[in-house]
Amino acid sequence: MLGLMQHHPLLISSLIEHAASAHSKSQVVSHSTDSPTHRCTYSDINRRAKKIAGALTALGIREGDRVGSLAWNGYRHMELFFGISGMGAVLHTVNPRLFPEQIEYIVNHAEDEYLFFDIGFSSLVEKLAPTLKTVKGFIAMTDRGNLPSLKIPNLLCYEDLVANQYSNYDWPSLDENTASSLCYTSGTTGNPKGVLYTHRSTLLHAMQTCMPDSMGLSATDTLFIATPMYHVNAWGMPYACAMTGAKVVLPGAALDGESIYRSMLDEAVTVSLGVPTVWLAFQQYVKEKNLQPKQDLILNRVLIGGAAAPRVVVETFEESFGARVIHAWGMTETSPLVTLCNPLMKHHGENLEERIKLQSKQGRVQFGVSIKLTDDNGKTLEQDGKTSGHLLVRGHWIASKYYHVEGRSFLDEEDWFDTGDIATIDEDGYMQITDRAKDLIKSGGEWISSIALENAATRHPSIAEAAVIAIAHQKWQERPLMIVVAKNDCEISKQELLDYLGDKVAKWSLPDDVVFVDELPHTATGKLQKMKLREQFGNFKFHSV
Ligand code: AMP
């Protein structure tokens, strides 16, 4: 027998409709190039998102069409989050930090029909426009007065689109499994891969994020969102904030210590989130300026994820800011939040040292997703806090396939997704990442493919073999070290090799150092033994090349 309750699809448009009616005065504060501090409300966002939906409909965008964005965190980007997904089209948030060839690849792969861009990315768009085969028009996210003269075909102006529309657009009723947004992530091998979220997965993830043992968001919070909106939809925060009516601060490109501190002070920020690199630089600034955050700020929680939260960052937030760190783990494929490190009843009254120790773990799993550990043969391992194994995850907001990638789903028969991370889980369910099986390096929140670097190096006529591993780095968390074997009788210097790589990979992904060795360790089947190299170079320290 079926129950007798109403059924309404879980739709992203319902979030902004709710925010506009239940929290109409809650603010969205943005910092951008054409307007240093811009203030609007959820009502404004809803009204203008509808106008964007109307404008895109007039331009021929239909349900399922992909529309790209190349933009920082700002109110116009937030309007696209609701406008594009709300109308049933797919918002494809493009990471502007990618190598231009990768942007070209993903926009073509996604078959974006229009591309919205911040004018700060104008020269990148000018360069890329001729290569973007499916893009019918480019929309500069500014007003006429701030629009520079650009060599971009079919150039439209955002504020003109908004001005020419009525706000009486009605959000369509969609199947809740309709695709809502698309985000590409680095593949260890080959090209970036697209993760296609649904309205349902997005809403369930947002709802869980607001729970007390997650981020505990409410209408009394003000969030500083340092996580870029092109990184897994800013960890889902625009949706969660609209759900709760929390005030939002969107920093644009300004993530320097001074700008962050000023925003936290002026806007009375209670919660902030970002990758460790941002917080390391921020805390450095606070220390240098001898600021008194405990007195000045009302910052209460800081969510840290994307890479392991360094002890010093946790300690400084707890001690000097009086703010609680919530260490979290997730991936693009997991929407992203899966585990968050919040205390249990038994942790009440623990001292600072004990709290910091707990925060070195990535936390407990949230309702809606499950995790487990397996050995190399897929056998489930014990959760004793000591046994480490492959971390597998499944649930309502975990991807089942990559977008337009032929072949089988990447899940096993029971829907488990192998994350490529190695972890332990203790008796209380706290998960801790201990290593990474996937061959990638994470520098300041961005991925560097070791395989791409190795392939580029071995194209040099003097290089026989190359291996790239991650080395811990104070500022960037990890940086690549290249270990190479030169061909017999070939002379090549570090600098020559780096110069050679210079135009083959993005500049920021170049190795920080190159070490020449006589041979690299291999398995019996001839595979590089990166684990051995990681052991061998475990204490390696970078000095300038
Ligand atoms: P991305 O898909 O770019 O968000 O990267 C996801 C990956 O980042 C994970 O699979 C981990 O390797 C790493 N990661 C994310 N959060 C953490 C964390 N808190 N500690 C350690 N590694 C993390």
Coordinates of C-alpha atoms and ligand atoms in Angstrom, one line a residue:
M1 CA 0.0 0.0 0.0
L2 CA 1.3 3.4 -0.9
G3 CA 1.2 6.3 1.6
L4 CA -1.0 9.2 1.2
M5 CA 1.4 12.1 1.3
Q6 CA 2.0 14.7 -1.3
H7 CA 4.9 14.3 -3.7
H8 CA 6.8 17.3 -5.0
P9 CA 10.0 16.9 -6.9
L10 CA 13.1 18.2 -5.1
L11 CA 14.1 21.1 -7.3
I12 CA 16.8 23.8 -7.1
S13 CA 14.2 26.5 -8.0
S14 CA 12.4 25.6 -4.8
L15 CA 15.4 26.6 -2.8
I16 CA 15.6 30.2 -4.1
E17 CA 11.8 30.5 -4.1
H18 CA 11.9 29.5 -0.4
A19 CA 14.8 31.9 0.4
A20 CA 13.0 34.7 -1.4
S21 CA 9.8 34.2 0.5
A22 CA 11.0 33.1 4.0
H23 CA 14.3 35.0 4.1
S24 CA 13.6 37.8 1.6
K25 CA 15.8 40.3 3.4
S26 CA 18.9 38.0 4.0
Q27 CA 21.8 39.4 2.2
V28 CA 24.2 38.2 -0.5
V29 CA 27.3 40.4 -0.3
S30 CA 29.8 40.2 -3.2
H31 CA 33.2 41.8 -4.0
S32 CA 33.9 42.1 -7.7
T33 CA 36.0 44.2 -10.1
D34 CA 33.2 46.5 -11.3
S35 CA 31.6 47.0 -7.9
P36 CA 33.8 46.7 -4.8
T37 CA 30.9 45.8 -2.4
H38 CA 27.6 44.8 -3.9
R39 CA 24.7 44.0 -1.6
C40 CA 21.5 42.3 -2.6
T41 CA 18.9 39.9 -1.1
Y42 CA 17.6 36.5 -1.9
S43 CA 14.5 38.2 -3.4
D44 CA 16.8 40.0 -5.8
I45 CA 18.7 36.8 -6.7
N46 CA 15.4 35.0 -7.4
R47 CA 14.0 37.9 -9.5
R48 CA 17.2 38.2 -11.5
A49 CA 17.7 34.5 -11.8
K50 CA 14.2 34.3 -13.4
K51 CA 15.2 37.1 -15.8
I52 CA 18.3 35.1 -16.8
A53 CA 16.1 32.0 -17.3
G54 CA 13.8 34.1 -19.5
A55 CA 16.7 35.5 -21.5
L56 CA 18.3 32.1 -22.1
T57 CA 14.9 30.7 -23.2
A58 CA 14.7 33.6 -25.7
L59 CA 18.2 32.7 -26.9
G60 CA 17.0 29.1 -27.6
I61 CA 18.2 27.3 -24.5
R62 CA 16.1 24.3 -23.7
E63 CA 16.0 21.7 -20.9
G64 CA 19.2 19.7 -20.8
D65 CA 21.3 22.2 -22.7
R66 CA 24.6 23.0 -21.2
V67 CA 25.5 26.6 -20.3
G68 CA 29.1 27.4 -19.1
S69 CA 30.4 29.8 -16.6
L70 CA 33.9 31.0 -16.1
A71 CA 33.6 33.2 -13.0
W72 CA 34.6 33.9 -9.5
N73 CA 32.3 33.8 -6.5
G74 CA 29.8 36.7 -6.9
Y75 CA 26.1 37.5 -7.0
R76 CA 25.8 37.1 -10.8
H77 CA 27.4 33.6 -10.6
M78 CA 24.9 32.8 -7.8
E79 CA 22.0 34.0 -10.1
L80 CA 23.3 31.5 -12.7
F81 CA 23.3 28.7 -10.1
F82 CA 19.5 29.2 -9.7
G83 CA 18.6 30.6 -13.1
I84 CA 20.3 28.0 -15.3
S85 CA 19.5 24.9 -13.2
G86 CA 16.1 26.3 -12.3
M87 CA 15.0 26.4 -15.9
G88 CA 16.1 22.8 -16.5
A89 CA 19.3 23.6 -18.3
V90 CA 22.7 22.4 -17.0
L91 CA 25.1 24.9 -15.4
H92 CA 28.7 23.9 -16.3
T93 CA 31.1 25.7 -14.0
V94 CA 34.4 25.8 -15.7
N95 CA 37.6 26.1 -13.6
P96 CA 39.5 29.1 -15.0
R97 CA 42.8 27.8 -13.4
L98 CA 43.0 24.9 -15.9
F99 CA 45.5 25.0 -18.7
P100 CA 43.7 26.7 -21.7
E101 CA 43.8 23.5 -23.7
Q102 CA 41.9 21.7 -20.9
I103 CA 39.3 24.5 -20.9
E104 CA 38.9 24.1 -24.6
Y105 CA 38.5 20.3 -24.2
I106 CA 35.9 20.5 -21.4
V107 CA 33.8 23.2 -23.0
N108 CA 33.8 21.2 -26.3
H109 CA 33.2 18.0 -24.5
A110 CA 30.2 19.5 -22.5
E111 CA 29.0 21.1 -25.7
D112 CA 28.2 24.3 -23.9
E113 CA 25.9 26.5 -25.9
Y114 CA 26.6 29.8 -24.2
L115 CA 29.5 30.8 -22.0
F116 CA 29.1 33.4 -19.2
F117 CA 32.4 35.0 -18.1
D118 CA 33.7 37.5 -15.6
I119 CA 35.4 40.3 -17.5
G120 CA 38.6 39.4 -15.7
F121 CA 38.8 36.4 -18.0
S122 CA 38.2 38.4 -21.2
S123 CA 41.7 37.8 -22.6
L124 CA 41.3 34.0 -21.9
V125 CA 37.9 34.0 -23.7
E126 CA 39.3 36.0 -26.6
K127 CA 42.0 33.4 -27.0
L128 CA 39.7 30.4 -26.6
A129 CA 36.6 31.7 -28.5
P130 CA 37.6 30.4 -32.0
T131 CA 38.2 26.9 -30.6
L132 CA 34.9 26.5 -28.7
K133 CA 32.9 24.8 -31.4
T134 CA 29.4 24.6 -29.8
V135 CA 29.3 28.0 -28.1
K136 CA 26.9 30.3 -29.9
G137 CA 27.5 33.4 -27.8
F138 CA 29.6 34.7 -24.9
I139 CA 28.0 36.7 -22.1
A140 CA 30.2 39.2 -20.2
M141 CA 29.0 39.3 -16.6
T142 CA 29.0 43.0 -16.3
D143 CA 27.0 46.1 -17.3
R144 CA 27.4 48.1 -20.5
G145 CA 29.4 50.8 -18.7
N146 CA 32.1 48.4 -17.6
L147 CA 32.2 46.3 -20.8
P148 CA 35.6 46.8 -22.4
S149 CA 36.0 46.5 -26.2
L150 CA 36.6 42.8 -26.8
K151 CA 37.5 40.7 -29.8
I152 CA 34.9 38.1 -29.0
P153 CA 32.2 37.0 -31.5
N154 CA 28.5 37.1 -30.5
L155 CA 29.3 39.0 -27.4
L156 CA 26.4 39.8 -25.1
C157 CA 26.2 41.9 -21.9
Y158 CA 24.7 40.3 -18.8
E159 CA 22.9 43.4 -17.5
D160 CA 21.4 44.0 -20.9
L161 CA 19.9 40.5 -20.8
V162 CA 18.5 41.1 -17.3
A163 CA 17.2 44.6 -18.2
N164 CA 15.3 43.3 -21.3
Q165 CA 13.3 40.7 -19.4
Y166 CA 10.3 40.7 -17.1
S167 CA 10.6 38.8 -13.8
N168 CA 7.3 36.9 -14.3
Y169 CA 9.1 33.8 -15.5
D170 CA 7.6 30.6 -13.9
W171 CA 10.1 28.0 -12.8
P172 CA 9.2 24.8 -14.7
S173 CA 8.3 21.6 -12.8
L174 CA 10.9 19.1 -13.6
D175 CA 11.7 15.5 -12.8
E176 CA 13.9 15.7 -9.7
N177 CA 16.5 13.5 -11.4
T178 CA 17.0 16.1 -14.1
A179 CA 20.6 17.1 -14.5
S180 CA 21.3 20.5 -12.8
S181 CA 25.0 21.2 -13.0
L182 CA 28.2 19.8 -14.4
C183 CA 31.7 19.9 -12.9
Y184 CA 34.9 18.4 -14.4
T185 CA 37.5 16.8 -12.3
S186 CA 41.1 15.8 -13.2
G187 CA 41.5 12.2 -14.3
T188 CA 44.7 10.5 -13.4
T189 CA 45.0 9.5 -17.0
G190 CA 43.5 11.2 -20.0
N191 CA 41.2 14.2 -20.0
P192 CA 39.2 15.7 -17.2
K193 CA 35.9 13.9 -16.5
G194 CA 32.5 15.5 -16.0
V195 CA 30.4 14.8 -12.9
L196 CA 26.7 15.6 -13.6
Y197 CA 24.7 16.4 -10.5
T198 CA 20.9 16.2 -10.3
H199 CA 18.4 18.4 -8.6
R200 CA 17.6 15.6 -6.2
S201 CA 21.3 14.9 -5.3
T202 CA 21.9 18.6 -4.9
L203 CA 18.9 19.2 -2.5
L204 CA 19.6 16.1 -0.4
H205 CA 23.3 17.1 -0.1
A206 CA 22.3 20.6 0.9
M207 CA 19.8 19.4 3.4
Q208 CA 22.3 17.2 5.1
T209 CA 24.9 19.9 5.1
C210 CA 22.6 22.1 7.3
M211 CA 22.3 19.4 10.0
P212 CA 23.8 20.1 13.4
D213 CA 26.4 17.4 13.2
S214 CA 27.3 18.6 9.7
M215 CA 27.8 22.4 9.4
G216 CA 24.8 23.3 11.5
L217 CA 23.8 26.2 9.3
S218 CA 20.9 28.5 10.2
A219 CA 19.4 31.9 9.4
T220 CA 21.6 33.3 12.1
D221 CA 24.8 32.5 10.2
T222 CA 26.8 34.5 7.8
L223 CA 29.0 32.4 5.5
F224 CA 32.2 33.5 4.0
I225 CA 32.6 31.2 0.9
A226 CA 36.3 31.1 0.0
T227 CA 35.7 27.8 -1.9
P228 CA 35.4 28.7 -5.6
M229 CA 31.9 28.2 -7.2
Y230 CA 33.7 26.2 -9.9
H231 CA 34.9 23.6 -7.4
V232 CA 32.0 21.3 -6.8
N233 CA 29.5 24.2 -6.7
A234 CA 31.4 25.9 -3.8
W235 CA 30.8 22.6 -1.8
G236 CA 27.1 23.1 -2.3
M237 CA 27.0 26.2 -0.1
P238 CA 24.8 28.5 -2.4
Y239 CA 22.1 25.8 -2.1
A240 CA 22.5 25.2 1.6
C241 CA 22.5 28.9 2.3
A242 CA 19.3 29.4 0.4
M243 CA 17.7 26.5 2.2
T244 CA 18.5 28.1 5.6
G245 CA 18.4 31.8 4.7
A246 CA 22.0 32.3 5.9
K247 CA 23.7 35.5 4.8
V248 CA 26.3 34.9 2.2
V249 CA 29.6 36.7 1.5
L250 CA 31.2 36.0 -1.9
P251 CA 34.8 37.3 -2.1
G252 CA 35.3 37.4 -5.9
A253 CA 39.0 36.9 -6.7
A254 CA 40.2 38.6 -3.5
L255 CA 41.4 35.8 -1.2
D256 CA 44.3 37.7 0.3
G257 CA 44.5 37.9 4.1
E258 CA 43.6 41.6 4.3
S259 CA 40.4 41.2 2.2
I260 CA 39.3 38.1 4.1
Y261 CA 39.8 39.7 7.5
R262 CA 38.0 42.9 6.4
S263 CA 35.0 40.9 5.1
M264 CA 34.9 38.8 8.3
L265 CA 34.9 42.0 10.4
D266 CA 32.5 44.1 8.3
E267 CA 30.0 41.4 7.6
A268 CA 30.1 39.7 11.0
V269 CA 31.0 36.3 9.5
T270 CA 30.2 33.3 11.7
V271 CA 31.2 30.4 9.3
S272 CA 33.8 30.2 6.7
L273 CA 35.0 27.4 4.4
G274 CA 38.0 26.8 2.1
V275 CA 41.0 24.7 1.4
P276 CA 44.0 24.7 3.8
T277 CA 46.2 26.9 1.5
V278 CA 43.8 29.8 1.9
W279 CA 43.8 29.5 5.7
L280 CA 47.5 29.2 5.9
A281 CA 48.0 32.5 4.1
F282 CA 45.2 34.1 6.0
Q283 CA 46.6 33.1 9.4
Q284 CA 50.1 34.3 8.4
Y285 CA 48.6 37.7 7.6
V286 CA 46.8 37.9 10.9
K287 CA 50.0 37.0 12.7
E288 CA 52.2 39.5 10.8
K289 CA 49.7 42.3 11.4
N290 CA 49.4 41.3 15.1
L291 CA 45.6 41.3 14.7
Q292 CA 43.3 40.2 17.6
P293 CA 40.7 37.9 15.9
K294 CA 39.3 36.6 19.1
Q295 CA 38.3 40.2 20.1
D296 CA 37.5 41.5 16.6
L297 CA 35.6 38.6 15.0
I298 CA 32.6 36.5 15.8
L299 CA 33.9 33.6 13.6
N300 CA 32.5 30.4 15.1
R301 CA 33.2 27.5 12.7
V302 CA 35.7 27.0 9.9
L303 CA 35.1 24.1 7.5
I304 CA 38.4 22.9 6.0
G305 CA 38.5 20.3 3.2
G306 CA 40.0 19.6 -0.2
A307 CA 43.2 18.5 1.5
A308 CA 44.2 17.5 5.0
A309 CA 43.9 20.3 7.5
P310 CA 47.3 21.0 8.9
R311 CA 47.7 20.9 12.7
V312 CA 48.9 24.5 12.8
V313 CA 45.8 25.8 11.1
V314 CA 43.5 23.9 13.4
E315 CA 45.4 25.1 16.4
T316 CA 45.5 28.7 15.4
F317 CA 41.7 28.8 14.6
E318 CA 40.9 27.2 18.0
E319 CA 43.4 29.2 20.1
S320 CA 43.7 32.6 18.4
F321 CA 40.2 32.9 16.8
G322 CA 38.1 30.9 19.3
A323 CA 36.6 29.2 16.3
R324 CA 35.9 25.4 15.9
V325 CA 37.4 23.7 12.9
I326 CA 35.3 21.2 11.1
H327 CA 37.6 19.0 9.1
A328 CA 35.7 17.5 6.1
W329 CA 36.4 15.1 3.3
G330 CA 34.8 14.8 -0.1
M331 CA 35.4 14.8 -3.8
T332 CA 33.9 16.3 -7.0
E333 CA 32.2 12.8 -7.5
T334 CA 30.6 13.0 -4.1
S335 CA 29.0 16.5 -4.3
P336 CA 31.3 16.8 -2.2
L337 CA 30.6 16.4 1.5
V338 CA 30.8 12.8 2.9
T339 CA 32.5 13.0 6.2
L340 CA 32.8 15.9 8.7
C341 CA 34.7 15.9 11.9
N342 CA 32.3 16.8 14.7
P343 CA 32.6 15.6 18.3
L344 CA 30.5 13.0 20.0
M345 CA 29.0 13.1 23.5
K346 CA 32.1 11.4 24.9
H347 CA 34.4 14.2 23.7
H348 CA 32.6 16.8 25.9
G349 CA 35.1 18.7 28.1
E350 CA 38.2 17.6 26.1
N351 CA 41.2 19.9 26.3
L352 CA 42.7 21.7 23.3
E353 CA 45.3 19.0 22.6
E354 CA 42.5 16.3 22.5
R355 CA 40.3 18.5 20.2
I356 CA 43.2 19.1 17.8
K357 CA 44.0 15.4 17.7
L358 CA 40.4 14.6 16.8
Q359 CA 40.5 17.2 14.1
S360 CA 43.4 15.5 12.4
K361 CA 40.7 13.0 11.2
Q362 CA 38.4 13.7 8.3
G363 CA 35.4 12.8 10.4
R364 CA 32.2 10.7 10.5
V365 CA 30.0 9.8 7.6
Q366 CA 26.7 11.7 7.1
F367 CA 23.3 10.2 6.8
G368 CA 22.6 9.6 3.1
V369 CA 26.0 8.3 2.2
S370 CA 28.0 5.3 3.5
I371 CA 31.7 4.5 3.6
K372 CA 33.8 1.3 3.9
L373 CA 37.4 0.1 3.5
T374 CA 38.5 -2.8 1.4
D375 CA 41.8 -4.6 0.7
D376 CA 43.4 -4.9 -2.8
N377 CA 41.1 -7.9 -3.5
G378 CA 37.9 -6.1 -2.6
K379 CA 37.5 -7.8 0.8
T380 CA 35.9 -5.5 3.5
L381 CA 38.3 -4.5 6.2
E382 CA 37.8 -3.9 9.9
Q383 CA 37.1 -0.5 11.3
D384 CA 39.6 -0.5 14.1
G385 CA 41.4 2.8 13.5
K386 CA 44.5 0.9 12.5
T387 CA 43.8 -1.1 9.4
S388 CA 44.1 1.0 6.3
G389 CA 42.5 0.2 3.0
H390 CA 40.8 1.6 -0.1
L391 CA 38.1 4.1 0.8
L392 CA 34.8 3.2 -0.9
V393 CA 31.6 5.4 -0.8
R394 CA 28.0 5.2 -2.0
G395 CA 24.8 7.1 -1.5
H396 CA 22.3 9.7 -2.7
W397 CA 24.9 12.3 -3.8
I398 CA 27.6 10.0 -5.2
A399 CA 28.1 9.9 -9.0
S400 CA 27.3 6.7 -10.9
K401 CA 29.1 7.5 -14.1
Y402 CA 31.1 10.2 -15.8
Y403 CA 29.4 12.4 -18.3
H404 CA 29.6 11.1 -21.9
V405 CA 32.3 8.6 -21.1
E406 CA 31.7 5.3 -22.9
G407 CA 31.8 2.0 -21.1
R408 CA 30.6 0.6 -17.8
S409 CA 29.8 2.5 -14.7
F410 CA 32.8 2.9 -12.4
L411 CA 30.8 1.4 -9.5
D412 CA 31.0 -2.2 -8.3
E413 CA 27.9 -4.5 -8.3
E414 CA 26.8 -3.0 -5.0
D415 CA 27.2 0.6 -6.2
W416 CA 30.4 1.3 -4.2
F417 CA 32.7 3.9 -5.7
D418 CA 36.4 3.6 -5.1
T419 CA 37.6 7.0 -4.2
G420 CA 41.3 6.4 -4.8
D421 CA 42.1 7.4 -1.3
I422 CA 43.5 5.1 1.4
A423 CA 42.1 5.5 4.9
T424 CA 41.4 4.0 8.3
I425 CA 38.0 4.1 10.1
D426 CA 37.9 3.8 13.9
E427 CA 35.3 2.2 16.2
D428 CA 33.4 5.5 16.5
G429 CA 33.3 5.8 12.7
Y430 CA 35.9 8.6 12.4
M431 CA 37.7 8.2 9.0
Q432 CA 41.3 9.3 8.5
I433 CA 43.0 9.6 5.1
T434 CA 46.4 8.0 5.3
D435 CA 47.5 7.9 1.6
R436 CA 46.4 8.2 -2.0
A437 CA 46.3 5.4 -4.5
K438 CA 45.5 7.7 -7.4
D439 CA 48.5 9.2 -9.1
L440 CA 47.8 12.9 -8.6
I441 CA 49.3 15.7 -6.6
K442 CA 47.1 18.3 -4.9
S443 CA 48.6 21.7 -4.8
G444 CA 46.6 24.5 -3.2
G445 CA 43.3 22.7 -4.0
E446 CA 44.2 22.1 -7.7
W447 CA 45.2 18.8 -9.1
I448 CA 48.4 18.1 -10.9
S449 CA 48.6 14.9 -12.9
S450 CA 51.9 13.2 -12.3
I451 CA 51.3 11.1 -15.4
A452 CA 50.9 14.2 -17.6
L453 CA 54.2 15.5 -16.2
E454 CA 56.0 12.2 -16.7
N455 CA 54.7 11.9 -20.3
A456 CA 55.9 15.4 -21.1
A457 CA 59.3 14.7 -19.6
T458 CA 59.9 11.4 -21.4
R459 CA 59.2 13.2 -24.7
H460 CA 62.6 14.9 -24.2
P461 CA 65.2 13.1 -26.3
S462 CA 67.6 12.8 -23.3
I463 CA 65.2 11.4 -20.8
A464 CA 64.8 7.6 -20.5
E465 CA 62.2 7.5 -17.6
A466 CA 60.5 9.9 -15.3
A467 CA 58.4 9.6 -12.1
V468 CA 56.6 12.4 -10.3
I469 CA 55.6 12.2 -6.7
A470 CA 54.0 14.6 -4.2
I471 CA 56.2 16.2 -1.5
A472 CA 54.7 18.0 1.5
H473 CA 54.9 21.7 1.1
Q474 CA 54.3 24.4 3.7
K475 CA 52.3 26.8 1.6
W476 CA 50.7 24.6 -1.1
Q477 CA 50.4 21.4 0.9
E478 CA 51.9 19.3 -1.9
R479 CA 54.2 20.1 -4.8
P480 CA 55.5 17.8 -7.5
L481 CA 59.1 16.4 -7.4
M482 CA 60.3 14.9 -10.6
I483 CA 62.7 12.0 -10.5
V484 CA 64.4 11.2 -13.8
V485 CA 66.8 8.8 -15.4
A486 CA 68.7 10.3 -18.3
K487 CA 69.5 8.3 -21.4
N488 CA 73.0 6.8 -21.6
D489 CA 75.6 9.3 -22.7
C490 CA 73.0 12.2 -22.6
E491 CA 73.8 15.4 -20.6
I492 CA 70.8 17.4 -19.5
S493 CA 70.5 19.8 -16.6
K494 CA 67.5 20.5 -14.3
Q495 CA 66.9 23.9 -15.9
E496 CA 67.0 22.5 -19.4
L497 CA 64.4 20.0 -18.5
L498 CA 62.2 22.6 -16.8
D499 CA 62.5 24.9 -19.7
Y500 CA 61.5 22.1 -22.0
L501 CA 58.4 21.3 -19.9
G502 CA 57.5 25.1 -19.7
D503 CA 55.2 25.2 -22.7
K504 CA 53.8 21.6 -22.3
V505 CA 52.1 21.9 -19.0
A506 CA 50.5 24.7 -17.0
K507 CA 53.2 26.9 -15.3
W508 CA 51.9 26.3 -11.8
S509 CA 52.1 22.6 -12.3
L510 CA 55.8 22.5 -13.2
P511 CA 57.9 20.4 -10.7
D512 CA 59.5 22.3 -7.9
D513 CA 62.6 20.3 -8.3
V514 CA 64.2 17.6 -10.5
V515 CA 66.4 14.8 -9.1
F516 CA 68.5 12.7 -11.4
V517 CA 68.9 9.0 -10.5
D518 CA 70.5 6.0 -12.2
E519 CA 67.3 3.9 -12.0
L520 CA 63.7 3.9 -10.8
P521 CA 62.2 1.1 -8.7
H522 CA 59.8 -1.2 -10.6
T523 CA 57.4 -4.1 -9.8
A524 CA 57.9 -7.5 -11.3
T525 CA 55.5 -6.5 -14.0
G526 CA 57.5 -3.4 -14.8
K527 CA 55.2 -0.8 -13.1
L528 CA 56.8 2.1 -11.4
Q529 CA 56.8 1.6 -7.6
K530 CA 55.7 5.1 -6.5
M531 CA 55.2 3.8 -2.9
K532 CA 58.9 3.0 -2.8
L533 CA 59.8 6.4 -4.2
R534 CA 57.6 8.1 -1.6
E535 CA 59.4 6.2 1.1
Q536 CA 62.8 7.0 -0.4
F537 CA 62.1 10.7 -0.8
G538 CA 59.9 11.0 2.4
N539 CA 62.2 13.6 3.9
F540 CA 62.9 15.5 0.8
K541 CA 62.9 19.3 1.2
F542 CA 62.5 21.7 -1.7
H543 CA 65.1 24.4 -2.2
S544 CA 65.0 26.8 -5.1
V545 CA 65.9 25.3 -8.5
Ligands
AMP1 P1 38.4 17.0 -5.7 O1 37.6 16.1 -6.5 O2 39.2 17.9 -6.5 O3 37.5 17.8 -4.8 O4 39.4 16.2 -4.8 C1 39.0 15.2 -4.0 C2 40.2 14.6 -3.3 O5 40.9 15.5 -2.5 C3 40.0 13.4 -2.4 O6 39.8 12.2 -3.1 C4 41.2 13.4 -1.5 O7 42.3 12.8 -2.2 C5 41.5 14.9 -1.4 N1 40.9 15.4 -0.2 C6 39.7 16.1 0.0 N2 39.5 16.4 1.2 C7 40.5 16.0 2.0 C8 40.9 16.0 3.3 N3 40.2 16.6 4.2 N4 42.1 15.4 3.7 C9 42.8 14.8 2.8 N5 42.6 14.8 1.5 C10 41.4 15.3 1.0

